[in-house]
Short mmCIF file of C-alpha atoms in Angstrom, two decimals:
data_model
loop_
_atom_site.label_atom_id
_atom_site.label_comp_id
_atom_site.label_asym_id
_atom_site.label_seq_id
_atom_site.Cartn_x
_atom_site.Cartn_y
_atom_site.Cartn_z
CA ASP A 1 227.93 127.85 156.90
CA SER A 2 224.48 129.44 156.99
CA GLY A 3 225.76 132.98 157.54
CA VAL A 4 223.98 133.23 160.90
CA THR A 5 226.32 133.61 163.86
CA GLN A 6 225.61 132.98 167.51
CA THR A 7 227.66 133.66 170.59
CA PRO A 8 228.67 132.19 172.89
CA LYS A 9 228.87 128.61 171.70
CA HIS A 10 228.64 127.20 175.22
CA LEU A 11 227.47 128.73 178.44
CA ILE A 12 227.50 127.21 181.91
CA THR A 13 225.79 129.04 184.72
CA ALA A 14 224.03 128.47 188.02
CA THR A 15 220.36 128.43 188.86
CA GLY A 16 218.91 131.86 189.52
CA GLN A 17 221.36 133.61 187.23
CA ARG A 18 220.71 135.68 184.10
CA VAL A 19 222.36 135.21 180.71
CA THR A 20 222.26 136.88 177.31
CA LEU A 21 222.57 135.01 174.04
CA ARG A 22 223.49 136.89 170.92
CA CYS A 23 222.62 136.33 167.29
CA SER A 24 223.68 138.06 164.08
CA PRO A 25 221.44 137.25 161.11
CA ARG A 26 222.56 136.69 157.55
CA SER A 27 223.42 139.84 155.69
CA GLY A 28 220.22 141.41 154.42
CA ASP A 29 217.85 139.31 156.51
CA LEU A 30 215.39 141.34 158.54
CA SER A 31 213.69 138.56 160.50
CA VAL A 32 215.20 136.75 163.45
CA TYR A 33 213.63 133.72 165.09
CA TRP A 34 214.62 132.08 168.35
CA TYR A 35 214.12 128.37 169.04
CA GLN A 36 214.84 126.16 172.01
CA GLN A 37 215.89 122.54 171.55
CA SER A 38 215.67 120.29 174.58
CA LEU A 39 215.49 116.55 174.99
CA ASP A 40 212.00 116.51 176.43
CA GLN A 41 210.38 119.31 174.38
CA GLY A 42 212.19 118.97 171.07
CA LEU A 43 212.50 122.09 168.93
CA GLN A 44 210.18 124.83 170.09
CA PHE A 45 209.63 128.25 168.55
CA LEU A 46 210.13 131.02 171.08
CA ILE A 47 209.82 134.40 169.41
CA GLN A 48 210.26 136.30 166.15
CA TYR A 49 211.48 139.82 165.45
CA TYR A 50 211.29 141.69 162.20
CA ASN A 51 213.28 144.86 161.62
CA GLY A 52 213.38 145.64 165.31
CA GLU A 53 209.81 144.82 166.19
CA GLU A 54 208.35 141.76 167.84
CA ARG A 55 206.19 139.90 165.33
CA ALA A 56 205.20 136.64 166.94
CA LYS A 57 205.48 134.78 170.20
CA GLY A 58 205.55 131.07 170.75
CA ASN A 59 206.25 129.03 173.85
CA ILE A 60 208.42 131.65 175.49
CA LEU A 61 208.46 131.87 179.27
CA GLU A 62 207.90 135.19 181.02
CA ARG A 63 211.42 134.91 182.46
CA PHE A 64 212.74 135.11 178.90
CA SER A 65 212.82 138.18 176.71
CA ALA A 66 214.38 139.21 173.44
CA GLN A 67 215.07 142.27 171.38
CA GLN A 68 216.39 143.16 167.96
CA PHE A 69 218.67 146.14 167.59
CA PRO A 70 218.94 148.70 164.75
CA ASP A 71 221.88 146.78 163.27
CA LEU A 72 219.49 143.77 163.20
CA HIS A 73 221.39 141.60 165.63
CA SER A 74 219.24 140.07 168.32
CA GLU A 75 219.67 139.10 171.94
CA LEU A 76 217.75 136.55 173.97
CA ASN A 77 217.77 137.22 177.69
CA LEU A 78 217.09 134.37 180.08
CA SER A 79 216.65 135.20 183.76
CA SER A 80 216.02 133.36 187.03
CA LEU A 81 217.45 130.32 185.34
CA GLU A 82 216.25 126.87 186.29
CA LEU A 83 217.76 123.47 185.63
CA GLY A 84 215.06 122.84 183.03
CA ASP A 85 216.29 125.78 180.96
CA SER A 86 219.34 123.76 179.97
CA ALA A 87 219.03 123.38 176.22
CA LEU A 88 220.36 124.35 172.83
CA TYR A 89 219.13 127.77 171.76
CA PHE A 90 219.03 128.42 168.05
CA CYS A 91 218.62 131.62 166.17
CA ALA A 92 217.40 131.62 162.58
CA SER A 93 217.00 134.40 160.06
CA SER A 94 215.05 135.04 156.88
CA PRO A 95 214.59 138.04 154.59
CA THR A 96 210.89 138.47 155.29
CA THR A 97 208.35 138.18 158.07
CA ARG A 98 206.92 135.02 156.62
CA ALA A 99 207.97 131.71 158.12
CA SER A 100 206.92 130.17 154.86
CA TYR A 101 210.12 131.58 153.50
CA GLU A 102 213.39 129.78 154.08
CA GLN A 103 214.86 130.09 157.54
CA TYR A 104 218.58 129.69 158.00
CA PHE A 105 219.81 128.52 161.38
CA GLY A 106 222.87 129.45 163.35
CA PRO A 107 225.06 126.85 165.08
CA GLY A 108 223.29 127.35 168.42
CA THR A 109 224.28 128.20 171.97
CA ARG A 110 224.39 125.31 174.39
CA LEU A 111 223.23 126.49 177.81
CA THR A 112 223.89 124.35 180.85
CA VAL A 113 222.32 125.40 184.12
CA THR A 114 223.84 123.73 187.20
CA GLY B 1 206.33 119.60 167.99
CA GLU B 2 203.19 117.63 168.76
CA ASP B 3 201.73 118.55 165.38
CA VAL B 4 204.42 116.81 163.38
CA GLU B 5 205.28 113.15 163.87
CA GLN B 6 208.27 111.19 162.66
CA SER B 7 209.73 107.81 163.39
CA LEU B 8 212.73 108.18 165.69
CA PHE B 9 215.34 105.92 164.12
CA LEU B 10 216.37 104.60 160.72
CA SER B 11 219.32 102.35 159.93
CA VAL B 12 220.39 102.00 156.32
CA ARG B 13 223.23 100.35 154.47
CA GLU B 14 225.66 102.56 152.58
CA GLY B 15 224.60 102.82 148.94
CA ASP B 16 220.97 102.00 149.62
CA SER B 17 218.11 104.48 149.57
CA SER B 18 216.78 105.99 152.80
CA VAL B 19 213.17 106.98 153.22
CA ILE B 20 212.16 109.15 156.14
CA ASN B 21 208.47 109.64 156.78
CA CYS B 22 206.56 112.41 158.48
CA THR B 23 202.93 113.23 159.16
CA TYR B 24 201.62 116.67 159.96
CA THR B 25 198.28 118.01 161.08
CA ASP B 26 197.89 121.58 159.87
CA SER B 27 196.26 121.42 156.46
CA SER B 28 196.84 125.13 155.98
CA SER B 29 200.63 124.76 156.04
CA THR B 30 201.97 126.44 152.96
CA TYR B 31 205.46 124.99 153.04
CA LEU B 32 206.93 121.81 154.44
CA TYR B 33 210.62 121.46 155.15
CA TRP B 34 213.36 118.98 155.76
CA TYR B 35 216.26 120.02 157.94
CA LYS B 36 219.42 118.07 158.75
CA GLN B 37 221.31 118.30 162.02
CA GLU B 38 224.75 116.77 162.33
CA PRO B 39 226.26 116.12 165.77
CA GLY B 40 227.17 119.35 167.52
CA ALA B 41 225.91 121.47 164.65
CA GLY B 42 222.93 123.64 163.86
CA LEU B 43 220.09 122.87 161.52
CA GLN B 44 220.79 122.88 157.83
CA LEU B 45 217.90 123.46 155.45
CA LEU B 46 217.96 120.54 153.03
CA THR B 47 214.91 121.17 150.94
CA TYR B 48 211.32 122.33 151.11
CA ILE B 49 208.16 121.82 149.14
CA PHE B 50 205.25 124.09 148.51
CA SER B 51 201.94 122.61 149.52
CA ASN B 52 200.50 122.58 146.01
CA MET B 53 203.29 120.31 144.76
CA ASP B 54 203.36 116.53 144.88
CA MET B 55 207.04 115.98 144.38
CA LYS B 56 210.31 117.83 144.35
CA GLN B 57 213.66 116.44 143.35
CA ASP B 58 217.00 117.97 144.20
CA GLN B 59 220.03 115.85 143.27
CA ARG B 60 219.93 112.82 145.61
CA LEU B 61 216.92 114.10 147.50
CA THR B 62 213.30 113.46 146.56
CA VAL B 63 210.43 114.90 148.56
CA LEU B 64 206.97 113.43 148.18
CA LEU B 65 203.90 115.15 149.55
CA ASN B 66 200.50 113.53 149.97
CA LYS B 67 198.35 116.42 151.04
CA LYS B 68 195.22 114.31 151.43
CA ASP B 69 196.91 112.09 154.00
CA LYS B 70 199.13 114.91 155.35
CA HIS B 71 202.15 112.73 154.71
CA LEU B 72 205.59 113.92 153.73
CA SER B 73 208.60 111.79 152.91
CA LEU B 74 212.23 112.37 152.13
CA ARG B 75 214.11 109.87 150.02
CA ILE B 76 217.89 109.98 149.95
CA ALA B 77 219.35 108.03 147.06
CA ASP B 78 222.73 106.29 147.33
CA THR B 79 223.01 107.00 151.06
CA GLN B 80 226.52 107.85 152.21
CA THR B 81 228.16 107.88 155.64
CA GLY B 82 228.01 111.68 155.56
CA ASP B 83 224.24 111.39 155.53
CA SER B 84 224.27 110.10 159.11
CA ALA B 85 222.44 112.78 161.06
CA ILE B 86 219.11 113.73 162.57
CA TYR B 87 216.51 114.76 160.02
CA PHE B 88 213.69 117.06 161.04
CA CYS B 89 210.44 117.51 159.24
CA ALA B 90 208.79 120.93 159.79
CA GLU B 91 205.67 122.75 158.72
CA SER B 92 205.01 126.47 158.65
CA ILE B 93 202.30 127.41 161.12
CA ASP B 94 200.29 130.61 160.88
CA ASP B 95 202.97 131.88 158.56
CA TYR B 96 205.24 133.00 161.36
CA LYS B 97 206.79 129.93 162.92
CA LEU B 98 207.98 126.48 162.09
CA SER B 99 206.68 123.46 163.95
CA PHE B 100 209.18 120.63 164.03
CA GLY B 101 208.91 116.92 164.47
CA ALA B 102 211.05 115.11 167.04
CA GLY B 103 213.62 114.19 164.41
CA THR B 104 214.66 110.90 162.81
CA THR B 105 218.16 109.69 163.60
CA VAL B 106 219.59 108.10 160.47
CA THR B 107 222.53 105.76 160.90
CA VAL B 108 224.39 104.65 157.81
CA ARG B 109 226.25 101.37 158.20
CA ALA B 110 229.01 100.14 155.92
#
């Protein structure tokens, strides 16, 4: 158990809908990273937050957004969902802003768009 | 991750050593990582190596880094059935994100 929790574990929704994925980092970790794992794209970095502020953006679509709250949990919002958004979404946390530090991953949320 | 390449499959007999290879492209990567993903689970950090090291050993795991060739390998000694999983190589990019390979599926046969 990495100490990172993600909810829900599974999510099934229809195209065009909007969903919110939630992540709680390990106790004491200030950085949260979001990744998408799909069969065709592999594991892709989406976005990083540190202590409530956005620090870095990767291959995140404009339809997606994220935020980190004062209690350090983070939410990833996915809107106008398309079939191709079906994937595993992972959250990871680390104590610092630096990716060169160890990142610990949550169990993921499996999103299925029908 | 197009910057990190790994072979996709490895089959190994129980008790033998497994060697998983990876090549990366960003010579400025400060850390290189090996993650393990079991079916239906998240990624588990197995080990990592700082870029100025050649080798790191951690119990049954040995990481070798050839910085000149940008080649990273993970050796698992005495491979067990519990080692069956997907193994991802990753490099830190621009110090804010990890870039992953496609993963190597390791199957341990009795």
